[in-house]
Coordinates of C-alpha atoms in Angstrom, one line a residue:
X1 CA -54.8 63.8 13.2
X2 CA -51.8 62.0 13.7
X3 CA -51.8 58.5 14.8
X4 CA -49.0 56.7 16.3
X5 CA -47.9 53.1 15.0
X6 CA -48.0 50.1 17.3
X7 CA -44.7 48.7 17.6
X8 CA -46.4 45.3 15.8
X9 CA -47.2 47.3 13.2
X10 CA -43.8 48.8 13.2
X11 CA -42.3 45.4 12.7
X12 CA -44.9 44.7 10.1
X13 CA -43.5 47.4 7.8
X14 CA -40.0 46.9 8.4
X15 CA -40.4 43.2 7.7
X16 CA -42.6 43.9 4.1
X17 CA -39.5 46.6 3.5
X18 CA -37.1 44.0 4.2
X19 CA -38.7 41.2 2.2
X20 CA -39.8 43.6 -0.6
X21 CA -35.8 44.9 -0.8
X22 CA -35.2 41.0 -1.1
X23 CA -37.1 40.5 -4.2
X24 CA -35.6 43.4 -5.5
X25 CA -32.3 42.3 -5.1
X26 CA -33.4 38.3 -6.3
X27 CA -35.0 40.4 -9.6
X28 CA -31.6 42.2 -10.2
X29 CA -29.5 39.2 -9.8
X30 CA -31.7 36.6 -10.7
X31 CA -29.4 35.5 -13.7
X32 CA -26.7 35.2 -11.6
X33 CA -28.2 33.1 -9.3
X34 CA -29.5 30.4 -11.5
X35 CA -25.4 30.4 -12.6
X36 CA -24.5 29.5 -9.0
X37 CA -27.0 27.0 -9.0
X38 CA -26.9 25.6 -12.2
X39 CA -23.5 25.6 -11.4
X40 CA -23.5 24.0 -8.3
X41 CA -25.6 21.4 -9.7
X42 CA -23.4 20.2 -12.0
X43 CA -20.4 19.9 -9.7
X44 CA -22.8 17.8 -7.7
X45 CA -23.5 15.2 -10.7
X46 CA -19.5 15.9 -11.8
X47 CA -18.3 14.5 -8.3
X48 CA -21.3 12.0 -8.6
X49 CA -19.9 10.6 -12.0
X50 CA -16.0 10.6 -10.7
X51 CA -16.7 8.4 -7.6
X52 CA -18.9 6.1 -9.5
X53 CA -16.0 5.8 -12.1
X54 CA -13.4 5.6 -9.7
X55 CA -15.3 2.7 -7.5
X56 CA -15.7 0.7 -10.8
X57 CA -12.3 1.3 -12.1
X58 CA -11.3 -0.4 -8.5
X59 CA -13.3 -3.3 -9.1
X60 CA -12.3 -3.8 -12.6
X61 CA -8.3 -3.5 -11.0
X62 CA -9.8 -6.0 -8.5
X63 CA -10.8 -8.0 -11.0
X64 CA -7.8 -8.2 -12.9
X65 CA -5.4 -8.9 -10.2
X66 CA -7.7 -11.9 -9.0
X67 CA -7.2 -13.2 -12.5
X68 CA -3.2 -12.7 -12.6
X69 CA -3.1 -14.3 -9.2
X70 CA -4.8 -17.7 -10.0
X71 CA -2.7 -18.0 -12.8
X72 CA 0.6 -17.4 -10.3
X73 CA -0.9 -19.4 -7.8
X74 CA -1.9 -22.5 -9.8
X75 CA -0.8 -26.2 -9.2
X76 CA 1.8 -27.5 -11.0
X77 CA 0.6 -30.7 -12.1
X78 CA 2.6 -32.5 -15.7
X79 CA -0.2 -34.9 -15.9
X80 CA -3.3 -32.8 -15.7
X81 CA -2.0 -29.5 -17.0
X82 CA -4.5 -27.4 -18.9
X83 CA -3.6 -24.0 -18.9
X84 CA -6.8 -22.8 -20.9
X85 CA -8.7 -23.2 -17.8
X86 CA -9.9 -19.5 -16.6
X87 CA -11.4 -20.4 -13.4
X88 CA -8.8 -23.1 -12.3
X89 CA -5.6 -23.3 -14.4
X90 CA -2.8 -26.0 -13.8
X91 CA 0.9 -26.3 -15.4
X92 CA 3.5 -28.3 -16.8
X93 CA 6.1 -26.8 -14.7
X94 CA 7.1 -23.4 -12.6
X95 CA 8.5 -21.6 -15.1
X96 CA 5.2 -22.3 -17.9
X97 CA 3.0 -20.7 -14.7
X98 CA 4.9 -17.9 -14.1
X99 CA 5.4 -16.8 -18.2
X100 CA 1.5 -17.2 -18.4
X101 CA 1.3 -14.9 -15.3
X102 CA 3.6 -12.1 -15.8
X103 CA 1.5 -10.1 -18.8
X104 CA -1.4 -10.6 -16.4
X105 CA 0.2 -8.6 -13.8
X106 CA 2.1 -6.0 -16.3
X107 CA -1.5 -5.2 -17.8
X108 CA -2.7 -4.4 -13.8
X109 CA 0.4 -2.3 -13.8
X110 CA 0.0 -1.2 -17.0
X111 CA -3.7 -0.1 -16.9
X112 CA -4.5 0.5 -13.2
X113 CA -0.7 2.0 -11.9
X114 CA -2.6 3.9 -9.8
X115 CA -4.3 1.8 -8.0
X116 CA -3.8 -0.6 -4.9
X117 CA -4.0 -3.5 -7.6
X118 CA -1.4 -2.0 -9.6
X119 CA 1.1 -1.7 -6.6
X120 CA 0.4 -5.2 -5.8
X121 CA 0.9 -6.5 -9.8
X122 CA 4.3 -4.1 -9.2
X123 CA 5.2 -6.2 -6.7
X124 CA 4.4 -9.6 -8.1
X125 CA 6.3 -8.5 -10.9
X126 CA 9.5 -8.2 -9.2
X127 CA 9.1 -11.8 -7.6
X128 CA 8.9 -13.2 -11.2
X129 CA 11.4 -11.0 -12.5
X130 CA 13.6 -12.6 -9.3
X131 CA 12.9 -16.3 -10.0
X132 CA 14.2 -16.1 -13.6
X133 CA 17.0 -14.3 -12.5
X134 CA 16.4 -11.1 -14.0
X135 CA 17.7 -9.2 -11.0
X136 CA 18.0 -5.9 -12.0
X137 CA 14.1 -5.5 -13.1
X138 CA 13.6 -7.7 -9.8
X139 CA 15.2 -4.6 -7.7
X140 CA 13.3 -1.9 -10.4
X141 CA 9.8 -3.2 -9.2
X142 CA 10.5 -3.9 -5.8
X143 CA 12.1 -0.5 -5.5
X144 CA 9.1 1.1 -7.3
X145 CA 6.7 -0.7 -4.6
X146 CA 8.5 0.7 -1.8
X147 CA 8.6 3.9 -2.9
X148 CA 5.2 4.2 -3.2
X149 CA 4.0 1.5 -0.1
X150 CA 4.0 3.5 2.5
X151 CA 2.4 1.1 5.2
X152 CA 1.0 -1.5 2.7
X153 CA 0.9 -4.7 3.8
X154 CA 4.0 -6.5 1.7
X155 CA 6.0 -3.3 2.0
X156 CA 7.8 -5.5 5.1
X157 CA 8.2 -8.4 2.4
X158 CA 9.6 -6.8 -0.5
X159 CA 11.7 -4.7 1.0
X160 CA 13.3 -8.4 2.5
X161 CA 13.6 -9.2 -0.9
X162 CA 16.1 -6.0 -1.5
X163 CA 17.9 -7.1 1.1
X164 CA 18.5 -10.5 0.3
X165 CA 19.6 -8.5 -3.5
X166 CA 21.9 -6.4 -1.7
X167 CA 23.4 -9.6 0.0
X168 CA 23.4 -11.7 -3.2
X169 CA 24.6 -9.4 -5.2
X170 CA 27.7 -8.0 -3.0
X171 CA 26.1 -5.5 -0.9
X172 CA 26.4 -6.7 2.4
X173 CA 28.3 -3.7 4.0
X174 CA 26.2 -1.2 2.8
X175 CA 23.4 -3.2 3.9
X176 CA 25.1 -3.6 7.3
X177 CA 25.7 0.0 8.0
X178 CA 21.6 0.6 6.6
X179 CA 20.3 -1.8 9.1
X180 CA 21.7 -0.5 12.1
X181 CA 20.8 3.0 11.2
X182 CA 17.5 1.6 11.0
X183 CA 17.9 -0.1 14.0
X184 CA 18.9 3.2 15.6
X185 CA 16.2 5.1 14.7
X186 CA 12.6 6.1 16.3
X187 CA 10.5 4.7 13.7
X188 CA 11.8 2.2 10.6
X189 CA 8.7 1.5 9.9
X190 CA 10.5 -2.6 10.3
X191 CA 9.8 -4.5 13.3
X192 CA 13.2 -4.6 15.3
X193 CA 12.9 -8.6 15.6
X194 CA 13.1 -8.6 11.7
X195 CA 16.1 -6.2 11.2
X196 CA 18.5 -7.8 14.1
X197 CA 17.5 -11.1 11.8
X198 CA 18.6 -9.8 8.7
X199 CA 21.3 -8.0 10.1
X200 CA 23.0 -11.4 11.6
X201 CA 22.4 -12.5 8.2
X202 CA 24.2 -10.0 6.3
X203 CA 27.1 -10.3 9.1
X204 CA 27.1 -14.0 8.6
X205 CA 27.3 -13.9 4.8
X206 CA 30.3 -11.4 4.7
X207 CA 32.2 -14.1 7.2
X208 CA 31.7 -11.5 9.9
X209 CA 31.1 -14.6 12.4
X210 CA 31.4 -12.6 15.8
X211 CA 29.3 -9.5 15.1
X212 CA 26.5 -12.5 13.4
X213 CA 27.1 -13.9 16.8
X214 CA 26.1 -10.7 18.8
X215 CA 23.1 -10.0 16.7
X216 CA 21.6 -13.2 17.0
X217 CA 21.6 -12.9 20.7
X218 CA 20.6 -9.7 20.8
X219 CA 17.3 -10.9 19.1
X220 CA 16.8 -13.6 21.7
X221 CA 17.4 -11.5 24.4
X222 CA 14.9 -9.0 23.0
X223 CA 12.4 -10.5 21.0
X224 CA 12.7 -14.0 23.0
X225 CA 8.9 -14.8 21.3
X226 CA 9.8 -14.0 17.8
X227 CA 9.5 -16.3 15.0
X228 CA 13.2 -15.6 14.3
X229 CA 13.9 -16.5 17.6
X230 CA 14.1 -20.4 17.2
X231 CA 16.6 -19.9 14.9
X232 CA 18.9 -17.2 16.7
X233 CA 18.8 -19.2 19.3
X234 CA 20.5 -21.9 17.0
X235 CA 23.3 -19.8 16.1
X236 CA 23.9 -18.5 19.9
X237 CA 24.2 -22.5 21.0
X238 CA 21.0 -21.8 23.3
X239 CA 18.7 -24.3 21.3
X240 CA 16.2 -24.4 24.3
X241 CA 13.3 -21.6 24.4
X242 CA 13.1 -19.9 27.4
X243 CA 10.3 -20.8 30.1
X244 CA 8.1 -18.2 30.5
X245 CA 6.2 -17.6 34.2
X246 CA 8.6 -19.8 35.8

């Protein structure tokens, strides 16, 4: 007699087909599976390994440029110079300070390029490199840091310190017609307070008295709050700020 199938019981045997073609399928390709996940297991400890490496490999650049900067950054002091002194160094002169820092911050470059720490020692270097009138590795580093800056803090700085290169070392018109393309442009990535500055500087070094004029009081009349302002204001004959609210 036949006997017709609930429609639970229907389900019932579709879902025992379904599970039993499952285990099938699992059995065929077991070995294949534990490769995905033996696989994926190891990329998992892989990526594990390379962000624990990377985070201490920061802190050990960290580390180091700490160390080069309280070597730069230590008193100068004749008659209590000790230069042994790890945790708080002090030296006979400028010059002493700055030939005990400089290997400090080439071995951040050196063994940490990569890194923040690294761009910053890059940087350093330059100033050093500057201040013992070594110009051309001065303009090397700085150059380097820019390139690679982007929006780093001291990118503003350093590239300053090209300029006042360019101006020193008889590169004021190029300068000139750089800064007021940059000036002309959407996005610098300068403030403009700090380009009409160092524009009416380069003017006023290449004897250019009238443009240095007009670029000084451009800044005032534009950036009437900005630290360069006092000074523009100097050179425009209006020594008096301007009274805000009034």
């Amino acid at each position: 007699m036949s006997q017709r199938l609930s429609r639970k019981e229907i389900k019932r045997d579709e879902f025992m087909e379904t599970v039993g073609g499952a285990l099938e399928w699992i059995q065929v390709h077991a070995r294949t599976l534990l490769g995905i996940v033996a696989a994926v297991v190891v990329a998992a400890i892989v990526m594990a390994l390379f962000y624990s490496f990377s985070q201490r490999r920061e802190e050990r650049a960290d580390e180091a440029l700490a160390a080069a900067l309280i070597v730069y950054q230590a008193p100068v002091d004749p008659a209590t110079a000790n230069a042994d002194d790890p945790s708080a160094p002090t030296f006979v002169d400028a010059v002493s300070r700055s030939q005990a820092a400089e290997p400090l911050f080439q071995g951040v470059r050196d063994d940490f390029g990569g890194s923040d720490a690294g761009l910053i020692a890059t940087a350093y270097l330059g100033q050093i490199a500057a201040e013992r009138g070594d110009t051309q590795r001065a303009r090397a580093m700085w150059e380097e840091f820019v390139g690679k800056a982007g929006d780093h803090m001291l990118a503003a700085e350093v590239q300053v310190n090209l300029m006042g290169l360019d101006r020193s070392e008889g590169r004021g018109d190029e300068l000139v017609t750089r800064l007021r393309a940059m000036l002309s442009g959407a996005d610098d990535g300068l403030p403009h307070d700090l380009l009409w500055y160092q524009l009416a500087l380069t003017l006023d070094s290449l004897g250019r008295d009238g443009e240095a004029r007009e670029a000084y009081q451009r800044l005032v009349e534009d950036f009437p709050q900005s630290a360069y302002a006092a000074t523009a204001r100097q050179h425009t004959g209006s020594a008096q700020s301007p009274v805000f609210g009034s």
